Coordinates of C-alpha atoms in Angstrom, one line a residue:
X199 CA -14.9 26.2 -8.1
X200 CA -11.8 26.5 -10.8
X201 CA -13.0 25.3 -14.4
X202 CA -11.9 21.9 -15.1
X203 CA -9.0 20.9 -17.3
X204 CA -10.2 21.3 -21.0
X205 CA -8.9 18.1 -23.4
X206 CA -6.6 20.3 -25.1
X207 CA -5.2 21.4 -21.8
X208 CA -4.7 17.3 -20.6
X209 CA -3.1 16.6 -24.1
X210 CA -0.5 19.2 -23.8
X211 CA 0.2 18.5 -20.0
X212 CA 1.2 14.5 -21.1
X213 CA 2.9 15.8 -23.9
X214 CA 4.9 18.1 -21.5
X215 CA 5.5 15.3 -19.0
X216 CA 6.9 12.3 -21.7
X217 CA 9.2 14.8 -23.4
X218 CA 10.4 16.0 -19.7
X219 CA 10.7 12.1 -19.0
X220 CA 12.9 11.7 -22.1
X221 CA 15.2 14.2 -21.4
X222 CA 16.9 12.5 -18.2
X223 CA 16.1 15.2 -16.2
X224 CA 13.9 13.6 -13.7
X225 CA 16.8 10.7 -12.9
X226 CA 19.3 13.4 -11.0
X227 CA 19.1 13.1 -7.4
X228 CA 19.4 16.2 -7.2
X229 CA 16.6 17.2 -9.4
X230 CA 14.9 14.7 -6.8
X231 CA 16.2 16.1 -3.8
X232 CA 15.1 19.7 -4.5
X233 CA 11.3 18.9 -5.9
X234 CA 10.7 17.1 -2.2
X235 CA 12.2 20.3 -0.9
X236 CA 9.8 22.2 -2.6
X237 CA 7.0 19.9 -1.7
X238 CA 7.9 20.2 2.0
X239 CA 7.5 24.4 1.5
X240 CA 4.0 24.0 -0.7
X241 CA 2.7 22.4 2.1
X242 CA 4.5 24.2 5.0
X243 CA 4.0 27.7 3.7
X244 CA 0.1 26.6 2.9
X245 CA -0.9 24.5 6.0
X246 CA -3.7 27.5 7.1
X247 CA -5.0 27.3 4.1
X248 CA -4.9 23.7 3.6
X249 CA -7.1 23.0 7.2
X250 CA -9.0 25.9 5.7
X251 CA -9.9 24.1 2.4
X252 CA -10.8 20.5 4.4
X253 CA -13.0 22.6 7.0
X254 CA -14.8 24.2 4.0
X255 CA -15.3 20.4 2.3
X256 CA -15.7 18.5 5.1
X257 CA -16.3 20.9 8.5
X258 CA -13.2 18.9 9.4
X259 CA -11.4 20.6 12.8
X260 CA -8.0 21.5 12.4
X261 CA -6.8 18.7 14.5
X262 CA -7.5 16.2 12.4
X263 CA -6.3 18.1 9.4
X264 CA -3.1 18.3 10.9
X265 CA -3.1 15.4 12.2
X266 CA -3.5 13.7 8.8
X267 CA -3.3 15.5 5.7
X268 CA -0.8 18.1 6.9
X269 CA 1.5 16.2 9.3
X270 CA 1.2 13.3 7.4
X271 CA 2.6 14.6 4.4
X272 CA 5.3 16.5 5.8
X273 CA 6.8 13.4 7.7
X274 CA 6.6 11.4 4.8
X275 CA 8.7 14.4 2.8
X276 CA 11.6 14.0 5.8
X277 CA 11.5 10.5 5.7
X278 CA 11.9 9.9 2.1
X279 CA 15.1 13.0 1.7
X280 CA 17.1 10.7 4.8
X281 CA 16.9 7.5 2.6
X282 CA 17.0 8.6 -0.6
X283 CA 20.2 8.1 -1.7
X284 CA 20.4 5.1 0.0
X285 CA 16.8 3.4 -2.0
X286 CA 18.0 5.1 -5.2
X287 CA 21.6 2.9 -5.2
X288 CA 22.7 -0.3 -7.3
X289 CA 21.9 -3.1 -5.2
X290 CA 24.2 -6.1 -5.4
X291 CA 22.3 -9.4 -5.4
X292 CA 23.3 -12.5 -3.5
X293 CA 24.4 -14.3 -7.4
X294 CA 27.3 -16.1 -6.3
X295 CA 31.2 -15.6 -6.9
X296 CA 30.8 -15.6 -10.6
X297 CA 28.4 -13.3 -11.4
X298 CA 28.2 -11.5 -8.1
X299 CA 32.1 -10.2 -7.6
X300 CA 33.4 -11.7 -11.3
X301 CA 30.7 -10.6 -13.2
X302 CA 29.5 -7.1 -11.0
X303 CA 25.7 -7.8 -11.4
X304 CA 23.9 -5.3 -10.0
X305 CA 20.3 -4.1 -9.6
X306 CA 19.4 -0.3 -10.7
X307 CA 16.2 1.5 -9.7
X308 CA 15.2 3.2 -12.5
X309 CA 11.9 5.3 -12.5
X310 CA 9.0 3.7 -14.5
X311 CA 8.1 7.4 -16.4
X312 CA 5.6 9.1 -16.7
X313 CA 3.2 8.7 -13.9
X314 CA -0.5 9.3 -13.3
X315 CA -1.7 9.9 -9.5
X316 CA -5.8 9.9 -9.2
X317 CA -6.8 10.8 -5.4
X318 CA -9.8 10.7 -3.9
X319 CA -11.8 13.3 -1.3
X320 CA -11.8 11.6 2.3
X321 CA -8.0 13.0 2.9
X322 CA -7.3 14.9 -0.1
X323 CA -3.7 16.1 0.2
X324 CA -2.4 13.2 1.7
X325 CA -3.9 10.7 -0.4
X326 CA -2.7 13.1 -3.3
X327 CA 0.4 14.7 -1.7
X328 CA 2.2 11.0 -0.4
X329 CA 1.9 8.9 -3.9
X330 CA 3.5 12.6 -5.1
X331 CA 6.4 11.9 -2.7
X332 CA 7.3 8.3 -3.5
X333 CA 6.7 9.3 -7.3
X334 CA 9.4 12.2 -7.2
X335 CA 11.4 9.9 -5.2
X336 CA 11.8 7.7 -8.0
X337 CA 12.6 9.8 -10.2
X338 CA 9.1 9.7 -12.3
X339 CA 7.2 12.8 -14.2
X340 CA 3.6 12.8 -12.8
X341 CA 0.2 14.3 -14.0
X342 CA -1.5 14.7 -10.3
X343 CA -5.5 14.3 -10.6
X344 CA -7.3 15.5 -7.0
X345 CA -10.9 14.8 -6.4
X346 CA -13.5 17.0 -7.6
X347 CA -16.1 16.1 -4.9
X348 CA -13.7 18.2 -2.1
X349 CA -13.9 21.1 -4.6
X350 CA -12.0 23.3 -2.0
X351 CA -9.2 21.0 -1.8
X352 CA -8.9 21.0 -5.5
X353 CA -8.7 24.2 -5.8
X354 CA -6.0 24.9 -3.8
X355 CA -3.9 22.3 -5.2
X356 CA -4.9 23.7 -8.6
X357 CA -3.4 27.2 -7.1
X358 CA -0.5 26.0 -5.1
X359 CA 1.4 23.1 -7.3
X360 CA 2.5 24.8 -10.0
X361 CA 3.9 27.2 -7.6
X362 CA 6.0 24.8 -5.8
X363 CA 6.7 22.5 -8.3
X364 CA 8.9 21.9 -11.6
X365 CA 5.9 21.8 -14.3
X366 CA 8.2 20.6 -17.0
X367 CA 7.8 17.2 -14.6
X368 CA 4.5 17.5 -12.5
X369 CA 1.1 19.0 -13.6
X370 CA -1.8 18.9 -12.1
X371 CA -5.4 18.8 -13.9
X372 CA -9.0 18.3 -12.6
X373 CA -12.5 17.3 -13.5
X374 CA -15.0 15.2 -12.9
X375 CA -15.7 11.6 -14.6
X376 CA -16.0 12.9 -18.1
X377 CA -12.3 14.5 -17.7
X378 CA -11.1 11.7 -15.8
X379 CA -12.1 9.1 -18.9
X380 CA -10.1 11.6 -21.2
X381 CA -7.3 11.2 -19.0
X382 CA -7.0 7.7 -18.8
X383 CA -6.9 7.0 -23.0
X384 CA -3.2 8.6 -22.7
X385 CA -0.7 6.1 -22.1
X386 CA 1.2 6.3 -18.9
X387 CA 4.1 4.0 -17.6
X388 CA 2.7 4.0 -14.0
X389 CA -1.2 4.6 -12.3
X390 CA -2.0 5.0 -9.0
X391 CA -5.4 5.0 -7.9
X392 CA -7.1 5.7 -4.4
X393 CA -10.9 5.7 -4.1
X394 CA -13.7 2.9 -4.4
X395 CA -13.5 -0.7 -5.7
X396 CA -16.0 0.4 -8.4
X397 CA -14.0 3.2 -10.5
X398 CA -10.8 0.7 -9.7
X399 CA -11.7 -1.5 -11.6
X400 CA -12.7 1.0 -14.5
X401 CA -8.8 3.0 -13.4
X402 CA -7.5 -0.9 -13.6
X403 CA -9.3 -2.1 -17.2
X404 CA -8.1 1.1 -18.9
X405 CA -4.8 0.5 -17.7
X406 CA -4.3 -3.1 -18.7
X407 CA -5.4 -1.8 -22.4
X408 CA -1.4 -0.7 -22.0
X409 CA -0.3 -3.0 -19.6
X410 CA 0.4 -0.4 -17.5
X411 CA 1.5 -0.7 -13.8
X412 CA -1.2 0.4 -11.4
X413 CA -1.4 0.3 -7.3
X414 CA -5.2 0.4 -6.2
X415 CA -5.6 1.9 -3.0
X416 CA -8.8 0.9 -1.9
X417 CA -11.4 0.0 0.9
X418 CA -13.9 -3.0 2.3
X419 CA -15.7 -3.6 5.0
X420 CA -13.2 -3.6 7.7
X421 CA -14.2 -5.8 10.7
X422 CA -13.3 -5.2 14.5
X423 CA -13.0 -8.8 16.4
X424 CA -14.3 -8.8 19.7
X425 CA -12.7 -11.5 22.2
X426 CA -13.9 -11.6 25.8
X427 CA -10.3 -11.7 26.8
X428 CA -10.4 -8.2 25.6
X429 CA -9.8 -5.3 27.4
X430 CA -13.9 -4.2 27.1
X431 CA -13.7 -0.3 27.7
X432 CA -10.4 0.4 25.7
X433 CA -11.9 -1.7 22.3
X434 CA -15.1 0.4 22.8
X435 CA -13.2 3.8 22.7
X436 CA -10.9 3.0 20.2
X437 CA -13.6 1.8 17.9
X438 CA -15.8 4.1 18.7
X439 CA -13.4 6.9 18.0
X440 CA -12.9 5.4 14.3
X441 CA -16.8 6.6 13.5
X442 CA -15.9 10.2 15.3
X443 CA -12.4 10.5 12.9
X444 CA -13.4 12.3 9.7
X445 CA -17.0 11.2 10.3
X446 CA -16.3 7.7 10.1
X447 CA -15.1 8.5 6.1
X448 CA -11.9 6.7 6.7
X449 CA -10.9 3.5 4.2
X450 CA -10.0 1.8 7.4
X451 CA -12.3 2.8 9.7
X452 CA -14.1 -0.2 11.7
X453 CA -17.1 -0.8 9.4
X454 CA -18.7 -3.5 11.6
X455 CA -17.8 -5.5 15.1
X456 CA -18.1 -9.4 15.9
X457 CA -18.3 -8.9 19.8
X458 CA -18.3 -12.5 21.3
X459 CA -22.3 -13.0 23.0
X460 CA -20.6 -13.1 26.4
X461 CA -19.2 -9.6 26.5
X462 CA -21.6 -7.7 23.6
X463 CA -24.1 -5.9 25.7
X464 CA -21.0 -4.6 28.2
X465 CA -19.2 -3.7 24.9
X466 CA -22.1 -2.2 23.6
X467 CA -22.7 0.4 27.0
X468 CA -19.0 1.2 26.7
X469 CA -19.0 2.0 22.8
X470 CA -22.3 4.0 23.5
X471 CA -20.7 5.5 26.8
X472 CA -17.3 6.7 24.5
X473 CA -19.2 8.5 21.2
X474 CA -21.4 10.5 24.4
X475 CA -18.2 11.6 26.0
X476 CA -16.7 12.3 22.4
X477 CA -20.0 14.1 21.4
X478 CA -19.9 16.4 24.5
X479 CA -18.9 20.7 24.7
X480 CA -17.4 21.0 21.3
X481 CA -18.1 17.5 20.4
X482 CA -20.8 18.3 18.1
X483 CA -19.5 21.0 16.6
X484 CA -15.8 19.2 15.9
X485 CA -17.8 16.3 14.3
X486 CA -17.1 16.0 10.5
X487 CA -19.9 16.3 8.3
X488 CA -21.0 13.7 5.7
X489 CA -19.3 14.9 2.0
X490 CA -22.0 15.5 0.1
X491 CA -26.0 15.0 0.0
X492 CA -25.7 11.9 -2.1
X493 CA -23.6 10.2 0.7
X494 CA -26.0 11.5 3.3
X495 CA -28.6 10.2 1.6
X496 CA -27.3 6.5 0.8
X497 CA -26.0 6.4 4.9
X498 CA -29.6 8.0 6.0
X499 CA -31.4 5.3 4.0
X500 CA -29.4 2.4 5.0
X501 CA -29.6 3.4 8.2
X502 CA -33.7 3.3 8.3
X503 CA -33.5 0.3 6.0
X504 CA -31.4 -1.4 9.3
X505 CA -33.4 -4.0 11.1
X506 CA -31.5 -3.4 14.0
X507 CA -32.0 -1.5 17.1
X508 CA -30.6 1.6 17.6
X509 CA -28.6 1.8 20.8
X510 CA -27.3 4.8 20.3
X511 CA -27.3 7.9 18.1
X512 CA -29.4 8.1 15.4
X513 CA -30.0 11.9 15.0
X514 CA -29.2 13.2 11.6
X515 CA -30.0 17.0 9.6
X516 CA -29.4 16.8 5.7
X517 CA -29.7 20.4 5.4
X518 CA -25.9 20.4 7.7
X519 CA -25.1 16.9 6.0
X520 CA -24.9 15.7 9.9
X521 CA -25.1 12.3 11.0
X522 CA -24.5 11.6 15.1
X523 CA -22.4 8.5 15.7
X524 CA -25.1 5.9 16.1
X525 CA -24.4 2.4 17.6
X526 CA -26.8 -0.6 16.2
X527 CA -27.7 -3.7 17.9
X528 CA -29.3 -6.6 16.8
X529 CA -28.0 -6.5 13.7
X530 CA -27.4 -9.9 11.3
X531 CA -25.1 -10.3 8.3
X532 CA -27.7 -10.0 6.1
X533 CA -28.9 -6.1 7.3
X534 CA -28.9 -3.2 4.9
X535 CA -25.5 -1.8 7.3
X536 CA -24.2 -4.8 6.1
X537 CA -24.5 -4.5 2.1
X538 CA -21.5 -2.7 1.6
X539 CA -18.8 -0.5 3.0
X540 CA -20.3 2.1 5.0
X541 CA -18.0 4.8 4.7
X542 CA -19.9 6.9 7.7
X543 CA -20.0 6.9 11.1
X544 CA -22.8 4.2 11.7
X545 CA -21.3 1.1 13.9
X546 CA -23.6 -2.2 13.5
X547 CA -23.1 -4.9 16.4
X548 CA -22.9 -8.4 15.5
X549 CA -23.1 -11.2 17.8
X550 CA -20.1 -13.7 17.3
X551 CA -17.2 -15.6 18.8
X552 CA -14.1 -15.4 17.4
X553 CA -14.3 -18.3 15.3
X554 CA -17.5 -17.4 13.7
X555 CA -16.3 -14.2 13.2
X556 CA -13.5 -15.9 11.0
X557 CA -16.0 -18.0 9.3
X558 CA -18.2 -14.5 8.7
X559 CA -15.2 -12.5 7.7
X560 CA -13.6 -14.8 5.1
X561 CA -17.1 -16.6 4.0
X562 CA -17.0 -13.9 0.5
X563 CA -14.6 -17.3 -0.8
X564 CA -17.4 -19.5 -0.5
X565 CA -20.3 -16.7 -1.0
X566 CA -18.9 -16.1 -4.4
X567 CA -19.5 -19.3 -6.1
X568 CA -22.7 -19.2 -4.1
X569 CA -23.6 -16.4 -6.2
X570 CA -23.5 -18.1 -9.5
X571 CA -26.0 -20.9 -8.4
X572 CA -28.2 -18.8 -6.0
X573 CA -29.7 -15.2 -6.8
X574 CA -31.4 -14.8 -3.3
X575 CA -30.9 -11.6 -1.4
X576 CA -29.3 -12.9 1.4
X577 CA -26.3 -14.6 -1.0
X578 CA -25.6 -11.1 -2.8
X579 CA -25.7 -9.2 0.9
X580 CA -23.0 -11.7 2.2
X581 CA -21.1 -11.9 -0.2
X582 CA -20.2 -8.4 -0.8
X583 CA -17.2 -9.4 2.6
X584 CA -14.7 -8.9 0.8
X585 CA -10.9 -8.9 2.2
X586 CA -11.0 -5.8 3.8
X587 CA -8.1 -3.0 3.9
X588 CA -7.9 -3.7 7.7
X589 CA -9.3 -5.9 10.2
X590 CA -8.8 -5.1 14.0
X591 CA -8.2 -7.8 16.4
X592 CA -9.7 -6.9 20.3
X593 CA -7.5 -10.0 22.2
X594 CA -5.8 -10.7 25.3
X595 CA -4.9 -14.0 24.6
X596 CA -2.2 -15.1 21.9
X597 CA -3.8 -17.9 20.8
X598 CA -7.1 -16.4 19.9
X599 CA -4.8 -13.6 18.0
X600 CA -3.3 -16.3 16.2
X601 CA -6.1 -18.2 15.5
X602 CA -7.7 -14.7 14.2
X603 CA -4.9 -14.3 12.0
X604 CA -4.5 -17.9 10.3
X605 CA -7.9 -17.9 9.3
X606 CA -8.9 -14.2 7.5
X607 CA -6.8 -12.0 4.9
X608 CA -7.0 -8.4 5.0
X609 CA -4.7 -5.5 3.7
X610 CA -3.1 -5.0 7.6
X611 CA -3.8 -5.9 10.5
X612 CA -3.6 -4.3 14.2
X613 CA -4.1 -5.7 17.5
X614 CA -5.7 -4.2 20.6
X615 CA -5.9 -0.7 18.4
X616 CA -7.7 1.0 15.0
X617 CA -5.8 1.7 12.2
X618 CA -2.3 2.1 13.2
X619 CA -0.9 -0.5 11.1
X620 CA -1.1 1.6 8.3
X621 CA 1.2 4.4 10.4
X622 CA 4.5 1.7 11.3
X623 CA 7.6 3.2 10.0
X624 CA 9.3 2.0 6.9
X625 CA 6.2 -1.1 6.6
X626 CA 4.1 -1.2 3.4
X627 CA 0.4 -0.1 3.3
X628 CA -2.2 -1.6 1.1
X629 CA -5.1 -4.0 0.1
X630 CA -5.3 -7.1 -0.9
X631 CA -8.2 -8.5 -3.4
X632 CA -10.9 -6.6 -3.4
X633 CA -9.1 -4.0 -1.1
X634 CA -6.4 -3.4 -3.4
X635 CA -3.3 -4.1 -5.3
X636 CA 0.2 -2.8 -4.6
X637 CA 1.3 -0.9 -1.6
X638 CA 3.5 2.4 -0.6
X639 CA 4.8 4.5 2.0
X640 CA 8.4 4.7 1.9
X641 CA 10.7 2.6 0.4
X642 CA 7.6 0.8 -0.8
X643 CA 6.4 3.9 -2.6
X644 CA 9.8 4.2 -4.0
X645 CA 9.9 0.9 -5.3
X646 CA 6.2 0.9 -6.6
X647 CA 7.2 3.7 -8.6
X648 CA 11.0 2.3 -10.0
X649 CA 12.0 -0.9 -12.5
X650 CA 14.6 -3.1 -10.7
X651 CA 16.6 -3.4 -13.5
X652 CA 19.7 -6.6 -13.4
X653 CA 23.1 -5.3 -15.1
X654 CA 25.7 -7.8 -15.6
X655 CA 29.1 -7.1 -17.3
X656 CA 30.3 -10.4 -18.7
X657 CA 34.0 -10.7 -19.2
X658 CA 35.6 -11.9 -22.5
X659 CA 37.7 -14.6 -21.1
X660 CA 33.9 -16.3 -19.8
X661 CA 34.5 -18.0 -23.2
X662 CA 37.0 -20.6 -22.1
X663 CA 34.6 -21.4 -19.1
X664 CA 31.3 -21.6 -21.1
X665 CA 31.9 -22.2 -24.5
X666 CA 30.4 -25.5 -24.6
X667 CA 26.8 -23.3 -24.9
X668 CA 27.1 -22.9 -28.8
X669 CA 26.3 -25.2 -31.2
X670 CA 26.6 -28.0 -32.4
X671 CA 25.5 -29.4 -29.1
X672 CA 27.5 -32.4 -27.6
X673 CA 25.5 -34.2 -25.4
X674 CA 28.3 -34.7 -23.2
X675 CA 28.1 -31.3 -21.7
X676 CA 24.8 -31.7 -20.5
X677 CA 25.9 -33.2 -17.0
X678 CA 27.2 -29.4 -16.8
X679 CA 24.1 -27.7 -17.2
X680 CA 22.1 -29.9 -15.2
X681 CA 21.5 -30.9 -11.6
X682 CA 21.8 -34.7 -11.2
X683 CA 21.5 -35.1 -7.5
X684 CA 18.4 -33.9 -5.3
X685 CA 19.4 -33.0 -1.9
X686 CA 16.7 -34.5 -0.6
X687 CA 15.1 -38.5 -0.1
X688 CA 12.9 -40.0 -2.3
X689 CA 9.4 -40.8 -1.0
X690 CA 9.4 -38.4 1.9
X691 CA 5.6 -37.4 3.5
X692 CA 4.7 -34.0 4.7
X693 CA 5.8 -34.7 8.5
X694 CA 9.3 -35.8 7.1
X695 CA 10.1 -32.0 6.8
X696 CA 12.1 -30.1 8.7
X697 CA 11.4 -26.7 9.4
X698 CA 13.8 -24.0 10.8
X699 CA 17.6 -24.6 10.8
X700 CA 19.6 -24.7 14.0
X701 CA 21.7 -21.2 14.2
X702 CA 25.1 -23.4 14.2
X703 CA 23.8 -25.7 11.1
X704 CA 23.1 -22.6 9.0
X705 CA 26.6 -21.1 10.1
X706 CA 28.7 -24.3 9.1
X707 CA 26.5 -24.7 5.6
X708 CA 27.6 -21.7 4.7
X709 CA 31.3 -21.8 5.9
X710 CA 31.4 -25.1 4.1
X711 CA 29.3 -23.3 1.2
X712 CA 32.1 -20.3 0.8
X713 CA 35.2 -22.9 1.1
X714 CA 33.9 -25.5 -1.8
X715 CA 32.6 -22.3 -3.8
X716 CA 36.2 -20.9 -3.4
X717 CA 38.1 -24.3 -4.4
X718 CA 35.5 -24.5 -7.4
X719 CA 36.8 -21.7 -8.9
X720 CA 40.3 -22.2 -8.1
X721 CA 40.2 -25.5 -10.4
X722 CA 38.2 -23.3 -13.4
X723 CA 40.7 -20.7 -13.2
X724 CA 43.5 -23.2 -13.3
X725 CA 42.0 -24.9 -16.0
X726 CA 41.9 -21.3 -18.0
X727 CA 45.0 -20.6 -17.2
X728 CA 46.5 -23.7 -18.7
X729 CA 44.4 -23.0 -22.0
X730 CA 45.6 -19.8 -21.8
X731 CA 49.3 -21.3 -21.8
X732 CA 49.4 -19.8 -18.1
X733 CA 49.0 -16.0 -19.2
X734 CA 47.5 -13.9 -17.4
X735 CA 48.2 -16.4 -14.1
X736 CA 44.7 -16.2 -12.8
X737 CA 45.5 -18.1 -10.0
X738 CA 47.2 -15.5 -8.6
X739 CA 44.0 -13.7 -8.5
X740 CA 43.1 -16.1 -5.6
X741 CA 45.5 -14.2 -3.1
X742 CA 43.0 -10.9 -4.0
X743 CA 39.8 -13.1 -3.2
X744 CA 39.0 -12.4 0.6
X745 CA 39.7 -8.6 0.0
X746 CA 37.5 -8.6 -3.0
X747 CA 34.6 -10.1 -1.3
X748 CA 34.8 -7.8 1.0
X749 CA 33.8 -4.7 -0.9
X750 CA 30.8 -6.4 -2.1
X751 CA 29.3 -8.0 1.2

């Protein structure tokens, strides 16, 4: 392992990164442009030693690495260059005639500064590598922290950034807790953070001392919903196949399933029949091993803590850090699986229908003022259900799907399938609550990185239209600053309300809409023009009108 950063060494590299951030240099596409370039090479020139380093931390097969970490990164690189230019330009808000086409208002993205990006060991790179991406994108500086606990993966990002990339603008520093407390004292204009709840809130209290910005990428105990419309042996092998992926150390991995009482004991042969066939030749070998001996120890002993019956699986070897994919039965809301997130590749089995799977997977709402008037066990176990980062609905039948969906919160959401909501193209990616704050991936990182910043170039003649706005006040011009008229009825109930316009309605309200917005401002610029003793003739503007609007829709 490399030595950590020394304090001196962090102190300099902010200093470095604000003074590079002053300078303007970060704000040129091109500057942009070429750092994702370079990005694209670090990782394409390193991806052997990159499945090398994730294989050494986490016995990880290369499929998976590619799979993830390096592919993921890479497509994420492409994707951002094709839209740059096109996320990084003035947007012109729907303001109206005045301000919109009159007055040019506009919207810039302008990067937030200096950024810091703290990533965490599951998926090192990529959970390092991407927030990189839609940092530089913006047009940020950014101090990149990588997880000590993969200490390979460190490493090699220790060796292979400064290579790659402009270290006027990025540096990269490691460490462990103590360094990572030093770190956050500096003042930064932008945090992101993936890893656990626990040090979030720590990443997000340090932050708020500056009010700065932070995205907290984070985790919970993401549910799989069982329906017996469901298609039995594809939910048992796609949920089964979340506790084979990276050893079940995935943030949205399925942590538990509600299996309506009708189909659990089929879905429970099939999910056993699936991790045998996964755990068969090579299986074994291919299986990611538990990070370290303190997270083999915390899965081993809530696994013997379990109640539950052990349907299948079970084996484990602490000296190779090895736990088999192990299915448990019988297990209640209130078991030791249950506690918290399990971050491994143990699957407990709940018995419930979808609607008590609802109740079960939203009940954190009502367990948490339970907490302040109860301190049995059984409160404090349930009410660590927090909104998860994912929640997986196994459903056939729309309304069950809908029902499912009106009734739980979670960060995403996929249907018939693990995880892949977090993959859709040009679709935002995080928590909510407990799970998170903030999202990214693509224009989402982009904009979680950049200030939407209004610009508005107000004309001199705007005098003779609003110059009733300085004092002394005459009461008189208040009609003109106020709305008189509700366009609605007095006294109307809840089923009074209409919901959805008719295609044709909308069309005509905003024909009608453009035409009286159009004659407005024909009578104020006549009205100017006669207190300008008909010089310039704005009127004759008006002839301009239809080809003005046109550049600007």
């Amino acid at each position: 392992m490399a030595p950590y950063t020394t304090s001196e060494q962090l102190h300099a590299a902010h200093s470095t990164l604000v003074k590079t951030f002053q300078s303007g240099k970060t704000k040129s596409i091109a500057w942009r442009k070429w750092q994702l370039k370079q990005m694209w090479w670090m990782v394409s020139d390193n991806e052997k030693a990159i499945a090398k380093a994730l294989h050494s931390d986490l016995h990880r097969h290369d499929f998976e690495s590619y799979y993830a970490d390096i592919g993921g990164t890479k497509n994420d690189i492409l994707a951002t260059l094709s839209h740059l230019e096109e996320w990084a330009a003035d947007t012109i808000p729907d303001a109206g005639f005045i301000f919109r086409t009159l007055g040019g208002a506009r919207i810039r993205n302008e990067p937030l500064g200096v950024a810091l990006i703290i990533g965490t060991w599951n998926f090192p790179f990529a959970v390092s590598f991407m927030p990189l991406v839609a940092a530089i994108s913006a047009g940020c500086c950014a101090m990149l922290k990588p997880s000590e606990v993969s200490t390979a993966s460190q490493d090699l990002m220790a060796e292979i950034v400064p290579k790659y990339l402009d270290q006027d603008a990025i540096q990269i520093v490691t460490g462990g807790p103590k360094e990572a407390s030093l770190i956050l004292e500096h003042r930064f204009d932008h945090i992101f953070y993936t890893g656990s709840p626990k040090v979030g809130k720590i990443v997000q209290a340090a932050a708020a001392k500056n009010l700065t910005p932070t995205v907290l990428e984070l985790g919970g105990q993401a549910p799989a919903i069982v329906t017996t419309t469901a298609d039995i042996n594809i939910a048992a092998k796609r949920i089964a196949y979340t506790k084979f992926m990276n050893g079940g150390q995935v943030c949205l991995s399925t942590n538990h399933v509600l299996v309506d009482p009708k189909v659990h004991d089929q879905f429970v042969k099939k999910a056993s029949f699936w991790m045998d066939q996964f755990m068969k030749g090579k299986g074994k070998d291919q299986a990611v091993r538990i990070i370290n001996d303190r997270n083999y120890d915390r899965l081993a002993g809530l696994l013997s803590e379990s109640k539950g019956q052990i349907a299948y699986g079970g084996n484990k070897d602490k000296e190779d850090k090895y736990i088999q994919p192990t299915v448990v039965t019988d297990v209640t809301m209130q078991d030791s699986l249950l506690s918290d997130e399990l971050f491994g590749p143990l699957l407990p089995v709940v018995k419930a229908d979808y609607k008590k799977a609802c109740e079960i997977t939203r009940r954190c709402v009502s367990a948490i003022f339970a907490i302040l008037a109860f301190s049995g066990t059984n409160v404090l176990k349930i009410s660590s259900l927090e909104h998860p980062l994912g929640l997986y609905i196994f459903s056939n039948e729309q309304k069950e799907i809908d029902y499912v969906l009106s009734n739980t919160s979670s960060g995403g959401v996929t249907i018939n399938d693990i995880m892949i909501h977090a993959g859709v193209p040009n679709a935002p990616f995080g928590g909510v609550g407990n799970s998170g704050t903030g999202s990214y991936h693509g224009k989402y990182g982009f904009d979680n990185f950049s200030h939407r910043r209004t610009v508005v170039s107000v004309p001199s003649w705007f005098e003779y239209l609003f110059g009733f706005r300085y004092p002394p006040y005459d009461e008189k011009d208040i009609s003109k600053i106020t709305v008189s008229k509700a366009p609605f009825k007095r006294g109307e109930s809840m089923h009074d309300q209409q919901v959805g316009s008719p295609a044709a309605k909308k069309f005509l309200i905003k024909l009608l809409g453009t035409s009286a917005q159009l004659a407005g401002v024909a009578v104020v610029l006549a009205l100017v023009d006669a207190k300008m003793g008909g010089k310039p003739r704005l009127l004759e503007f008006l002839s301009f009108l239809p080809r003005i609007k046109g550049r600007f829709q």
